[in-house]
CSV table of C-alpha atoms in Angstrom, one decimal:
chain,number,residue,atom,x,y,z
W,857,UNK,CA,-185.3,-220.0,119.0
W,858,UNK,CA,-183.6,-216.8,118.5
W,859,UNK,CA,-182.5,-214.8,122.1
W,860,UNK,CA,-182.0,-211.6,120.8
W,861,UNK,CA,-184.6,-208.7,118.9
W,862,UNK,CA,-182.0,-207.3,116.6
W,863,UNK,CA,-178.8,-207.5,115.1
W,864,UNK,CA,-177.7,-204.7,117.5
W,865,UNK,CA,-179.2,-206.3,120.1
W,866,UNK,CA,-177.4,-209.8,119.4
W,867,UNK,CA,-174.0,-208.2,119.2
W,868,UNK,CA,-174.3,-206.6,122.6
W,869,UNK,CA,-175.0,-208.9,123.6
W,870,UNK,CA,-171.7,-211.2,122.4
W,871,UNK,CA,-174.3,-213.4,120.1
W,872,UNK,CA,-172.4,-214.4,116.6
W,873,UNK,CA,-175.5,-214.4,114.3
W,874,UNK,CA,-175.4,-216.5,111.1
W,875,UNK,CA,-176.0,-212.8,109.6
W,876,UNK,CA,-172.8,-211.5,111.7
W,877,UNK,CA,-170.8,-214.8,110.4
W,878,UNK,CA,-171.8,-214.2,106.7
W,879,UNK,CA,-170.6,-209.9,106.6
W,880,UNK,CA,-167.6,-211.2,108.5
W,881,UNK,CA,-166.4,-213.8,106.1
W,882,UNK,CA,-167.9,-211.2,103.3
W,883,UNK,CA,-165.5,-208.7,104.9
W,884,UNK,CA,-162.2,-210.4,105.5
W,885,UNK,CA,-163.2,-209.1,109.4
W,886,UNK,CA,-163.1,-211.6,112.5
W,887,UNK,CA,-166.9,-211.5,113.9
W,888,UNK,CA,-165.9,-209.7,116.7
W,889,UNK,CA,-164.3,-207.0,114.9
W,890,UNK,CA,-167.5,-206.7,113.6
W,891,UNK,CA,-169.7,-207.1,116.6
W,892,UNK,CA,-168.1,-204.2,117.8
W,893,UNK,CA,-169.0,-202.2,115.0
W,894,UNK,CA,-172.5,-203.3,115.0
W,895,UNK,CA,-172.9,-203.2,118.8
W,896,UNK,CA,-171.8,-199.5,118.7
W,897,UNK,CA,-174.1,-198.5,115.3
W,898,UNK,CA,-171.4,-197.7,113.3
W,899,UNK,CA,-171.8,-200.6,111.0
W,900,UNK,CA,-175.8,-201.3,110.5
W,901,UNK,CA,-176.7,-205.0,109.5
W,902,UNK,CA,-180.4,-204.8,107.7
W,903,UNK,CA,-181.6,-208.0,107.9
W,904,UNK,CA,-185.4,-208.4,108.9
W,905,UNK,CA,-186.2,-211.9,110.6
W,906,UNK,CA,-189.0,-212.2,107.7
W,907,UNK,CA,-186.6,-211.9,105.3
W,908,UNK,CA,-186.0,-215.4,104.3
W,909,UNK,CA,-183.7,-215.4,101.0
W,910,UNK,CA,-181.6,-212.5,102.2
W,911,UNK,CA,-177.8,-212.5,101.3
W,912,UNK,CA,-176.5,-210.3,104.2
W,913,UNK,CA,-174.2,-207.5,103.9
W,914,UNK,CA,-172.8,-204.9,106.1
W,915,UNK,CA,-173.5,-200.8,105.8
W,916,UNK,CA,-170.4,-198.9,107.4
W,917,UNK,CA,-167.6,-196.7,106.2
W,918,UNK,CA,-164.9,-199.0,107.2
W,919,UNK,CA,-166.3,-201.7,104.9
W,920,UNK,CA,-166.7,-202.1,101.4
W,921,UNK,CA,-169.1,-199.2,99.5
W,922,UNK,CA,-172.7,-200.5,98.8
W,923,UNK,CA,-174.8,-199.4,96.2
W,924,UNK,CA,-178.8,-199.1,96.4
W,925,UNK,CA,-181.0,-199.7,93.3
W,926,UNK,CA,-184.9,-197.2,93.2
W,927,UNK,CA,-187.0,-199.1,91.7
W,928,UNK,CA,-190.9,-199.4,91.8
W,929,UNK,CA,-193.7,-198.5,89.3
W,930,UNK,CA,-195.5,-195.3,88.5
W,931,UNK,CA,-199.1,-194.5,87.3
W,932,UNK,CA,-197.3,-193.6,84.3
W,933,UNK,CA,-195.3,-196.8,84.1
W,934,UNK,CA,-197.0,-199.4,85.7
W,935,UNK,CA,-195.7,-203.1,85.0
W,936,UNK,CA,-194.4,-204.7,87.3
W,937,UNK,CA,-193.1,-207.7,85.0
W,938,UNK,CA,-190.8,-205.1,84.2
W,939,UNK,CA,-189.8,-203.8,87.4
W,940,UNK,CA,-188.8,-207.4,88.7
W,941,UNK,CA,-186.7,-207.6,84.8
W,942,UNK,CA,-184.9,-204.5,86.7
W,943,UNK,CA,-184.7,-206.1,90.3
W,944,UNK,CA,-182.9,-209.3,88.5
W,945,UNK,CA,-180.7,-207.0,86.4
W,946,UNK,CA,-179.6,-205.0,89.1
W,947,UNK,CA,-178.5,-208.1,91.6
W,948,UNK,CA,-176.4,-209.7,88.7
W,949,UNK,CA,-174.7,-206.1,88.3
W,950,UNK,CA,-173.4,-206.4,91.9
W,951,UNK,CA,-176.5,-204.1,93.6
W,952,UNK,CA,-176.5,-205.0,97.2
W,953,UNK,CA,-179.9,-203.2,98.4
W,954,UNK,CA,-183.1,-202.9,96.2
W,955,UNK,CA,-185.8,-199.8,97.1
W,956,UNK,CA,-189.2,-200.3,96.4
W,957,UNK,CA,-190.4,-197.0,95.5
W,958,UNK,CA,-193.8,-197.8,94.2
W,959,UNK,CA,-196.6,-195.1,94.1
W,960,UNK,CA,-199.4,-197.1,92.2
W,961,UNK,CA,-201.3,-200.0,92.1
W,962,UNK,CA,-201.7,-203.0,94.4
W,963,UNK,CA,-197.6,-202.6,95.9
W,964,UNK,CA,-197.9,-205.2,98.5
W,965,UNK,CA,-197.7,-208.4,96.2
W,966,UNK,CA,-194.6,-206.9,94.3
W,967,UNK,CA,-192.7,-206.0,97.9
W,968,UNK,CA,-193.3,-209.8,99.3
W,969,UNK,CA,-192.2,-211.1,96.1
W,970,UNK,CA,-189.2,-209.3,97.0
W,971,UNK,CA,-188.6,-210.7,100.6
W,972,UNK,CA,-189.4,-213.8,99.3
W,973,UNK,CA,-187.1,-214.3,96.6
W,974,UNK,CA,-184.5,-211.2,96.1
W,975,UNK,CA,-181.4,-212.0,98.0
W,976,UNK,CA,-180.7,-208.4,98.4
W,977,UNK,CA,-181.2,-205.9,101.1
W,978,UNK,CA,-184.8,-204.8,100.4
W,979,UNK,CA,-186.2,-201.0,101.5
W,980,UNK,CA,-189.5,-198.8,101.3
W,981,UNK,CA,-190.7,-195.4,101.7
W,982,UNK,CA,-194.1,-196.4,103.6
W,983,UNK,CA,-195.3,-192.8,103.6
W,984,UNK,CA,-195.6,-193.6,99.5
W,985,UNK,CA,-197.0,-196.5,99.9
W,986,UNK,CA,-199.7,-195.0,102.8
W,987,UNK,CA,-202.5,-193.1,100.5
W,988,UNK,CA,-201.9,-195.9,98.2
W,989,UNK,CA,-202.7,-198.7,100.9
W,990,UNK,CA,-205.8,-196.5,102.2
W,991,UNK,CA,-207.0,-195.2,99.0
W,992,UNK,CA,-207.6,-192.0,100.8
W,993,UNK,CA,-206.2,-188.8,99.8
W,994,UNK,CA,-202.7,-187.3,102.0
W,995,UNK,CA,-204.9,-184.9,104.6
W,996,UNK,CA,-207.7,-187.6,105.4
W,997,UNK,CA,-204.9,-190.0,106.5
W,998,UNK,CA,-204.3,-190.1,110.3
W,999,UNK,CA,-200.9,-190.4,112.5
W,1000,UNK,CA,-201.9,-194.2,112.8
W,1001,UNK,CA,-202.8,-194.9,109.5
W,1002,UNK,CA,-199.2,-193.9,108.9
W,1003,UNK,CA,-197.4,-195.9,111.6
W,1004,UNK,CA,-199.6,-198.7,110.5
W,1005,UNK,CA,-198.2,-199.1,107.2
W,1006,UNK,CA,-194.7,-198.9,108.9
W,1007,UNK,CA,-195.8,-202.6,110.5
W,1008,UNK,CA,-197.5,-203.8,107.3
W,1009,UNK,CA,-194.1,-203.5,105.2
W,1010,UNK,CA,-191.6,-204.5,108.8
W,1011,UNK,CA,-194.4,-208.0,108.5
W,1012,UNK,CA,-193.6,-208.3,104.6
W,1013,UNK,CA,-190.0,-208.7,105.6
W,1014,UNK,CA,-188.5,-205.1,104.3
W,1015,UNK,CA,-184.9,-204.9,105.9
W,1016,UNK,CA,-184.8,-201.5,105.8
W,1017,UNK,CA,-187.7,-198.0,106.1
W,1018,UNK,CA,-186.8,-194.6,104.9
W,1019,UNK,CA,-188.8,-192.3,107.5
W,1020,UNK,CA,-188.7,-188.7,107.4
W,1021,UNK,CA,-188.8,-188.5,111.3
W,1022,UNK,CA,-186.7,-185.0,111.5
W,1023,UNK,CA,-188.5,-182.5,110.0
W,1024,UNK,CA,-191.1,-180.9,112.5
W,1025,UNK,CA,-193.6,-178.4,112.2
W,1026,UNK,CA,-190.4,-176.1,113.1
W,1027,UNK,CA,-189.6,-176.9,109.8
W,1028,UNK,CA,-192.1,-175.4,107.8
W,1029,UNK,CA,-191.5,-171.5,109.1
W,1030,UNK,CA,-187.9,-172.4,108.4
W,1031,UNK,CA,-188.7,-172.9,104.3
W,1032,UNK,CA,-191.1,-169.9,104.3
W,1033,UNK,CA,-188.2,-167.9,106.1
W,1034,UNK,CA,-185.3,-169.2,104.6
W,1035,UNK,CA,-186.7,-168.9,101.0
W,1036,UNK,CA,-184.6,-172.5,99.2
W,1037,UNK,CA,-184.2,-172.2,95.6
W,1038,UNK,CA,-185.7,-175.9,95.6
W,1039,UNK,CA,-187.3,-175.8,98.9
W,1040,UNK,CA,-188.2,-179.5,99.8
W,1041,UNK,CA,-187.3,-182.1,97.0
W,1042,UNK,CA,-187.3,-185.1,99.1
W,1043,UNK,CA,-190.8,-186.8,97.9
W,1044,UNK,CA,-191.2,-188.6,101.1
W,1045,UNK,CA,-190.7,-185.6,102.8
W,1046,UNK,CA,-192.7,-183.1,101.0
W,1047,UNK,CA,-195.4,-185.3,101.6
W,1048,UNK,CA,-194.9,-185.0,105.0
W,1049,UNK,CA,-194.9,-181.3,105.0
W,1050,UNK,CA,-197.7,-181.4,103.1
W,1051,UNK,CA,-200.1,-183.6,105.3
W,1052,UNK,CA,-198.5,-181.2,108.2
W,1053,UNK,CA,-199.7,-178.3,106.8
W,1054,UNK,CA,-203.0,-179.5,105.2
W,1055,UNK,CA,-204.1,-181.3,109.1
W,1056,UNK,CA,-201.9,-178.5,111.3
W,1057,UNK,CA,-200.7,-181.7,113.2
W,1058,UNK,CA,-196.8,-182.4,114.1
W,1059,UNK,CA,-194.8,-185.1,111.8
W,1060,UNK,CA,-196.4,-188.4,113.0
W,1061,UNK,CA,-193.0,-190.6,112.5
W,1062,UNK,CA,-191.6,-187.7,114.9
W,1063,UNK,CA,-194.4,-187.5,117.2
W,1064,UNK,CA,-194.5,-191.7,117.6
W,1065,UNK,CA,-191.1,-192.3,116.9
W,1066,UNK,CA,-191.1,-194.8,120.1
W,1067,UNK,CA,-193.8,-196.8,118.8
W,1068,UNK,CA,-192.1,-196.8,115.3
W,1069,UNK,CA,-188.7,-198.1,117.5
W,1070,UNK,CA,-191.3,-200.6,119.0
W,1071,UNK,CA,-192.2,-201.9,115.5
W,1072,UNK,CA,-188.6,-202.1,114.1
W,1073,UNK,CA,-187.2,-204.0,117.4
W,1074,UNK,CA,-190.0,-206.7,117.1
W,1075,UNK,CA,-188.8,-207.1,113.2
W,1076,UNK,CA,-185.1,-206.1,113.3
W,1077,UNK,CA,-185.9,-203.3,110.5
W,1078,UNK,CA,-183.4,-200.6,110.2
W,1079,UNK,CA,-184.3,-197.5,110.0
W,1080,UNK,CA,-183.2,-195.1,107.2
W,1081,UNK,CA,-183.5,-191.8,108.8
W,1082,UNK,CA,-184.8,-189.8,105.5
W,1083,UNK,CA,-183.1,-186.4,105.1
W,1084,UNK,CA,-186.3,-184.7,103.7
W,1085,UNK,CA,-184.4,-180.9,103.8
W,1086,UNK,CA,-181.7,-182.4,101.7
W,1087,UNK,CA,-180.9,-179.6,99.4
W,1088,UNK,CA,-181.8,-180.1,95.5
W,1089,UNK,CA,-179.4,-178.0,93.6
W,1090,UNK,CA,-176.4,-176.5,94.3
W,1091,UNK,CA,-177.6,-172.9,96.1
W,1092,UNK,CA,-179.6,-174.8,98.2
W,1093,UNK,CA,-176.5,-177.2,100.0
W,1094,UNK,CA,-175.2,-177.2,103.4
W,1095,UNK,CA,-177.8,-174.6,104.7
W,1096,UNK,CA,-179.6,-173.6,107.5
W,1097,UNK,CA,-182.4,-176.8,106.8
W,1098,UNK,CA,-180.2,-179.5,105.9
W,1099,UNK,CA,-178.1,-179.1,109.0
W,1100,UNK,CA,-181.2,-178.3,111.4
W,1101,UNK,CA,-182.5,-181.3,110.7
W,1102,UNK,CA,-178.9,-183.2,110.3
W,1103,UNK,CA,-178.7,-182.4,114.4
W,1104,UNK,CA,-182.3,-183.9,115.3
W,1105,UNK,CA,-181.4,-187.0,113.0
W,1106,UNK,CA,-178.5,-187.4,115.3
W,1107,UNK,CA,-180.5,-186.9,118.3
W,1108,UNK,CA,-183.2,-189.9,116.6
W,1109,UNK,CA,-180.2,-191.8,115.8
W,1110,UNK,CA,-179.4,-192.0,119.8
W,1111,UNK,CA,-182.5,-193.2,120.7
W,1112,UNK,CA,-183.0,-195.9,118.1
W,1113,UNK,CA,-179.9,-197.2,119.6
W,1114,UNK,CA,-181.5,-196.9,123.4
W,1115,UNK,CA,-183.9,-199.9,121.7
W,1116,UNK,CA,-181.3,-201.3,119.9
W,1117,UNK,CA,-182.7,-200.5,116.8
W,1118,UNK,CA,-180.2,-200.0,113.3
W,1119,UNK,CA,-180.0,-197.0,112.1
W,1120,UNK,CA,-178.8,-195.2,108.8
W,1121,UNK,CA,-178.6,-191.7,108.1
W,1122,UNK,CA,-179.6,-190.3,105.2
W,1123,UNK,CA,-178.1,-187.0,103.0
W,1124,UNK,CA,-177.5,-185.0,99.8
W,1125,UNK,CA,-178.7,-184.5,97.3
W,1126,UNK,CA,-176.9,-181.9,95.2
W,1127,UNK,CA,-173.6,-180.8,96.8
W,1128,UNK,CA,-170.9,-178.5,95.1
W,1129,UNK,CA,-167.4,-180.5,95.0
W,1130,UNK,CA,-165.9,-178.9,97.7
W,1131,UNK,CA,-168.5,-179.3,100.2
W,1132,UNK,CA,-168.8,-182.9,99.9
W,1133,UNK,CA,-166.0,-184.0,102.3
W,1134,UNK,CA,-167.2,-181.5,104.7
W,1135,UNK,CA,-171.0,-183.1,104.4
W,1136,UNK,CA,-169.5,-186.0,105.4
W,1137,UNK,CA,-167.7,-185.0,108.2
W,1138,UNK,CA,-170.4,-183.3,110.0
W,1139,UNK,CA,-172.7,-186.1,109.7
W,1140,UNK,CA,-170.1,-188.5,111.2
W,1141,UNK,CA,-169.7,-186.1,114.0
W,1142,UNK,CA,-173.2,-185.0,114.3
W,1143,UNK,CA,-174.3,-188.5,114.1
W,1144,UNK,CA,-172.2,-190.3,116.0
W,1145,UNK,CA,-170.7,-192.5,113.2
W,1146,UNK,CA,-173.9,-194.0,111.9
W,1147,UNK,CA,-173.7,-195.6,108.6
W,1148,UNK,CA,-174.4,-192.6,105.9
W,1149,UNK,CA,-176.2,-193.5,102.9
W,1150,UNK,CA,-176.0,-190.4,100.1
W,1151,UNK,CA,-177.8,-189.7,96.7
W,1152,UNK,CA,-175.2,-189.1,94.7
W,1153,UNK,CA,-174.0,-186.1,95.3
W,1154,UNK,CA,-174.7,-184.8,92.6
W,1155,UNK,CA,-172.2,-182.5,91.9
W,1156,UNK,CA,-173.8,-179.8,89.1
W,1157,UNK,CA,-177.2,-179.4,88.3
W,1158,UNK,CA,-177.0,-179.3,84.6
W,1159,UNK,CA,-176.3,-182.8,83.2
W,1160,UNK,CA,-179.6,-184.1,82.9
W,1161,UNK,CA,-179.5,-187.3,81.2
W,1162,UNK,CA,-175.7,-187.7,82.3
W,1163,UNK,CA,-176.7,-187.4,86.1
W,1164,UNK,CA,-175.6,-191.0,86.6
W,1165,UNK,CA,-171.7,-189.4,85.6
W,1166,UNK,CA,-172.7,-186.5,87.7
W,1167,UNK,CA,-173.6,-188.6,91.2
W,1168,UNK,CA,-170.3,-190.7,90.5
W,1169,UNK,CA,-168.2,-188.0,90.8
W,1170,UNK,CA,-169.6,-186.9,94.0
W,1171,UNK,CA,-170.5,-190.6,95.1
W,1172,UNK,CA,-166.1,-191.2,94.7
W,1173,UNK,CA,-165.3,-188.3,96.8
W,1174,UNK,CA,-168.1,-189.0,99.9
W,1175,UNK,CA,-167.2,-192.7,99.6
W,1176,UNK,CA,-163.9,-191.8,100.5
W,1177,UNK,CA,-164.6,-189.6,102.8
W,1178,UNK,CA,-167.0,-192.0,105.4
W,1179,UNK,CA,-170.3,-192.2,103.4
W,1180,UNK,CA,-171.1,-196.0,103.2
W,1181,UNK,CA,-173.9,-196.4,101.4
W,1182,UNK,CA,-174.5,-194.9,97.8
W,1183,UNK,CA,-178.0,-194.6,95.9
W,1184,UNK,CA,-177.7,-194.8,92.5
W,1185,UNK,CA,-178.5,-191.9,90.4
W,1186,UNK,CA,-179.9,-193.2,86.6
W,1187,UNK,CA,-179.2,-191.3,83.2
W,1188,UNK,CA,-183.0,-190.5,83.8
W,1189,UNK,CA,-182.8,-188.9,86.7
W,1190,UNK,CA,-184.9,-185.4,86.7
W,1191,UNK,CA,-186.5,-186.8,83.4
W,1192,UNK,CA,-188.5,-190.2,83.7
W,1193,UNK,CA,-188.6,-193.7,85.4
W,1194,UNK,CA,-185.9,-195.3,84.2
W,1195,UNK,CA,-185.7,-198.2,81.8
W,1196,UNK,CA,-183.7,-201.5,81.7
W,1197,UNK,CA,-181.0,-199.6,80.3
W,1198,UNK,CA,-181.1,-196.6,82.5
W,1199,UNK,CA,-180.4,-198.9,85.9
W,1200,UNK,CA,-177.7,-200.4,84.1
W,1201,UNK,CA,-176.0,-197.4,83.3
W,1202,UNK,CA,-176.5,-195.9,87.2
W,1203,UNK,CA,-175.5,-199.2,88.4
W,1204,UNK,CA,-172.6,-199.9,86.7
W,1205,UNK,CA,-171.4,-195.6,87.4
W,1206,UNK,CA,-172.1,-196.5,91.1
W,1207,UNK,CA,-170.2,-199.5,91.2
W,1208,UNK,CA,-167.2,-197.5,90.1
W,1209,UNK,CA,-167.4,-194.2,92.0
W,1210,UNK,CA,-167.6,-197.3,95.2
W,1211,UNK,CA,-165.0,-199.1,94.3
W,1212,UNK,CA,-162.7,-196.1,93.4
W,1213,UNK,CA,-163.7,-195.0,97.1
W,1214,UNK,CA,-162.7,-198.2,98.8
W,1215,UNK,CA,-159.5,-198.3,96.8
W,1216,UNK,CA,-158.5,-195.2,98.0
W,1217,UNK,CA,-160.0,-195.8,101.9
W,1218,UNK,CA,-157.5,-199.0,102.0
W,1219,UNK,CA,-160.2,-201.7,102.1
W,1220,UNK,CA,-158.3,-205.1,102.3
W,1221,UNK,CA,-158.5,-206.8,98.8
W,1222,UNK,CA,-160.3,-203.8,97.4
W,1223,UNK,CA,-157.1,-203.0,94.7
W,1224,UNK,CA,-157.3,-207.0,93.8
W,1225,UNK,CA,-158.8,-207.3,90.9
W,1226,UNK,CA,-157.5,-203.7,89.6
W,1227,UNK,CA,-154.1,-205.8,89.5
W,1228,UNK,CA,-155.4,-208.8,87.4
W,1229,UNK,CA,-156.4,-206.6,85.3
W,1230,UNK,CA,-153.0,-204.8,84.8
W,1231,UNK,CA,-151.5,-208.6,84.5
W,1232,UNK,CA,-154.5,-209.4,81.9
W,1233,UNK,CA,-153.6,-206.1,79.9
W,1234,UNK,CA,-149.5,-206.8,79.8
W,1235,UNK,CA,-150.1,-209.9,78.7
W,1236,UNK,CA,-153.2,-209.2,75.7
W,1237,UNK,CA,-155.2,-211.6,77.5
W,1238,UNK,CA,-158.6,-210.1,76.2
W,1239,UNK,CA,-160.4,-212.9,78.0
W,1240,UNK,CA,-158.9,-212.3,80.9
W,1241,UNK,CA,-159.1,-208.6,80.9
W,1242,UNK,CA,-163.4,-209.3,80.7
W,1243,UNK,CA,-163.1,-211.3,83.5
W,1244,UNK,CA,-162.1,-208.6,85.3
W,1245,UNK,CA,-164.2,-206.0,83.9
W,1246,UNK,CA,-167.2,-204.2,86.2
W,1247,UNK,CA,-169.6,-205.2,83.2
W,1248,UNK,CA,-167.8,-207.8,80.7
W,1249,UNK,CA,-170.6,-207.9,78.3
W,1250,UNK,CA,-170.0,-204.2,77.1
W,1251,UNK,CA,-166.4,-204.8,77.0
W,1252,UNK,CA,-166.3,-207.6,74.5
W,1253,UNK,CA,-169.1,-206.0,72.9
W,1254,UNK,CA,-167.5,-203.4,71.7
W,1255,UNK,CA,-163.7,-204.5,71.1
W,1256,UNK,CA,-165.9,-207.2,68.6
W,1257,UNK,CA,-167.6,-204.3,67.2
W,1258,UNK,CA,-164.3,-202.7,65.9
W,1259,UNK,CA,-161.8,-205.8,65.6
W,1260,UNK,CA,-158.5,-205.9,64.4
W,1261,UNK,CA,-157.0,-207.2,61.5
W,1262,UNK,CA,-155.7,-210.5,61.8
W,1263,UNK,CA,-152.1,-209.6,61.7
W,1264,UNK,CA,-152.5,-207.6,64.8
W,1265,UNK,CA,-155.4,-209.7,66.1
W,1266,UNK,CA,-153.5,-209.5,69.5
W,1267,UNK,CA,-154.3,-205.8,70.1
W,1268,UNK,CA,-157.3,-203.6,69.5
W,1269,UNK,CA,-158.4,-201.1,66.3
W,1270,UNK,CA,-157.2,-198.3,68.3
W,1271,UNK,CA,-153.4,-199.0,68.0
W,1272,UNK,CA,-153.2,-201.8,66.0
W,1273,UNK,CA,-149.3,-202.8,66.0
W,1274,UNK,CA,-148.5,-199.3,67.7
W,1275,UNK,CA,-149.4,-200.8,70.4
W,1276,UNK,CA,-147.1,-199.8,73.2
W,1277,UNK,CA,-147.8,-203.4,75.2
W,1278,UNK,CA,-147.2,-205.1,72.4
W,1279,UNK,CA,-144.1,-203.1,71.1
W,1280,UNK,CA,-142.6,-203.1,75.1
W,1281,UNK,CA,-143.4,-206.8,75.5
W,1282,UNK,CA,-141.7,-207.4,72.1
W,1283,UNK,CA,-138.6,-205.5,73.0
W,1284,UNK,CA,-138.0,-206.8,76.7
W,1285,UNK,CA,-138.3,-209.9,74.9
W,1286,UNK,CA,-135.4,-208.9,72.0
W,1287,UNK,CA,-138.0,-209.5,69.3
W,1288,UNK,CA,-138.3,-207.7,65.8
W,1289,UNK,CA,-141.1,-205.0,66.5
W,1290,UNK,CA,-142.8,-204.8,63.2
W,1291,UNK,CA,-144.6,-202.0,62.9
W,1292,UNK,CA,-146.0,-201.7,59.2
């Protein structure tokens, strides 16, 4: 019988979990090294006791970069067959954390089949999935109905809630004043401005945050503290909103740890280059070191259909610059749900701007593989360089889609017998370099 509430909990207490054991080993960390970090909230384990197939990882800046996968169906785009083809896709890429982001349809079947068979981290926005449960449109909801659904998805065994607790009824004369190019784009937490205004009552997962805290204690469910003001194009970062709010999710962040509740921090959004370390910064500060977890940034607002490319570039620099968590960002980002294809394309741009971050933060082991590749690549060893490739299917795919010609079957079409490997390994060797 477990004697301890949370991860948090179990690390202040000095008990090594079997989650704490696993992220250690994961790691390359001795568990108290870790324990530590979890006992002080600067590295968040999501693991919810209900959560039976989990594979446990760590969230914290001063461990390897994980990447989240949106997923979920739409009224427009509704089969969930599908969705789980993405869920299965997305944990063979390397995904650590899936988010069920469905807004249609009967959601609660499809999230159980998550925390029953998905070894990844699993996370929801239940102020979605709260007019869906109810059937009832946003304003006839009440503060209950809405904390409610918070303990119906912590029961299903989600490791992880995205709730837009800092944005207050403060808020809403600060986006009529301040006059945002994009005003609120966070969907979570327009909807929470929305049913604010519509009802003229304050933000119930503000006003009942204890009760929430109550809830995610009992379940060990971290909480993702949503950055509904995050700005939505470029004019809008780093304002008077964002960091308003930034400074009450710190103040949330404190008390979540008074119950020993997780806690992640959520921010931008779209973020001009040179703001993005500076982002970072604050929120460590502001926040106390709490695990960040960023979409994107996205770093120019005019690549749509190349806003996977986009949120890499700004995933790299806040990566290596204390963000710990990345969301992926899809080729159909601004334009549709994405496809099959879409997820692997944000996936596999994720996994890189991460790992280029942990190279460049030092992570023990991180720059492995990035040497057997080298090796693979002096020596021609083709199969060895797809061994080490992010996604080895596309590699091969496309050197056998262009092959050389057998007398220079060793290299690729690019070269061919130009090739500088093979014209350097010929020489050091004191072999005729034919180049003809």
């Amino acid at each position: 019988m477990r004697n301890y509430t949370t991860q948090m909990d179990a690390a202040r207490k000095g008990i090594v979990t079997p989650e704490i054991e696993i992220v250690a080993k994961k790691e390359n960390m001795t568990t108290e090294a870790l324990m530590k970090l979890v006992a002080e909230g600067k590295v968040a384990i999501c693991a919810n006791k209900n959560h039976t197939s989990l594979d446990p990882e760590g969230v914290g800046s001063m461990l390897r970069t994980k990447i989240n996968v949106n997923l979920g169906v739409s009224r427009d785009c509704k089969d969930y067959n599908i969705e789980m083809e993405k869920v299965m896709s997305a944990v063979n890429l390397g995904a650590e954390a899936i988010m069920d982001l469905s807004s249609h349809g009967n959601t609660q079947p499809f999230r159980q089949k998550l925390t029953h068979e998905c070894p990844a981290m699993i996370g929801t926005v239940p102020v979605y999935d709260s007019v869906i449960h109810y059937q009832r449109d946003l304003a006839t909801l009440t503060a209950q109905d809405f904390i409610n659904v918070v303990r119906l998805h912590a029961e299903d065994g989600v490791d992880f809630v995205t709730l837009h607790c800092g944005i207050t009824r403060k808020t809403i004369e600060q986006i009529k004043k301040h006059k945002r190019k994009m005003n609120i784009v966070s969907r979570g937490g327009s909807l929470v401005f929305a049913w604010m205004c519509m009802t003229g009552e304050e933000n119930p997962f503000y006003e009942h945050y204890d009760e929430i805290l109550d809830i995610c204690e009992e379940y060990d469910v971290t909480i993702s503290l949503g950055d509904a003001c995050r700005p939505g194009c470029l004019a809008d970062a780093t304002d008077v909103c964002q960091i308003e709010e930034l400074v009450r999710l710190g103040e949330l962040t404190k008390r979540a740890w008074d119950h020993n509740v997780q806690v992640m921090v959520e921010g931008p959004g779209h973020v001009p280059l040179d703001q993005v370390a500076a982002n970072m910064k604050v929120q460590q500060s502001i926040c106390m070191g709490a695990p960040f977890y960023v979409l994107g940034p996205l770093v120019t607002d005019i690549a749509p259909g190349y806003d996977h490319i986009t949120s890499a570039i700004g995933g790299a620099v806040a990566a290596m610059n204390g963000a710990a968590f990345l969301c992926y960002v899809t080729p159909a980002e601004h334009l549709a749900l994405p496809n099959v294809d879409d997820v692997k394309q944000g996936i596999i741009a994720s996994k890189i701007a991460a790992h280029a971050a942990d190279i460049a933060k030092g992570v023990p082991g991180a720059r492995d593989i990035d040497d057997k590749m080298a090796e693979a690549r002096q020596k021609l060893d083709w199969d060895a360089q797809y061994a080490c490739a992010l996604d080895p299917e596309t590699a091969k795919a496309i050197r056998d889609s262009r092959s050389p010609e057998d007398d220079h079957s060793d290299t690729c079409s690019m070269c061919g017998k130009f090739c500088a490997v093979r014209s350097m390994n010929k020489a050091l060797a004191g072999e005729y370099i034919d180049i003809l």
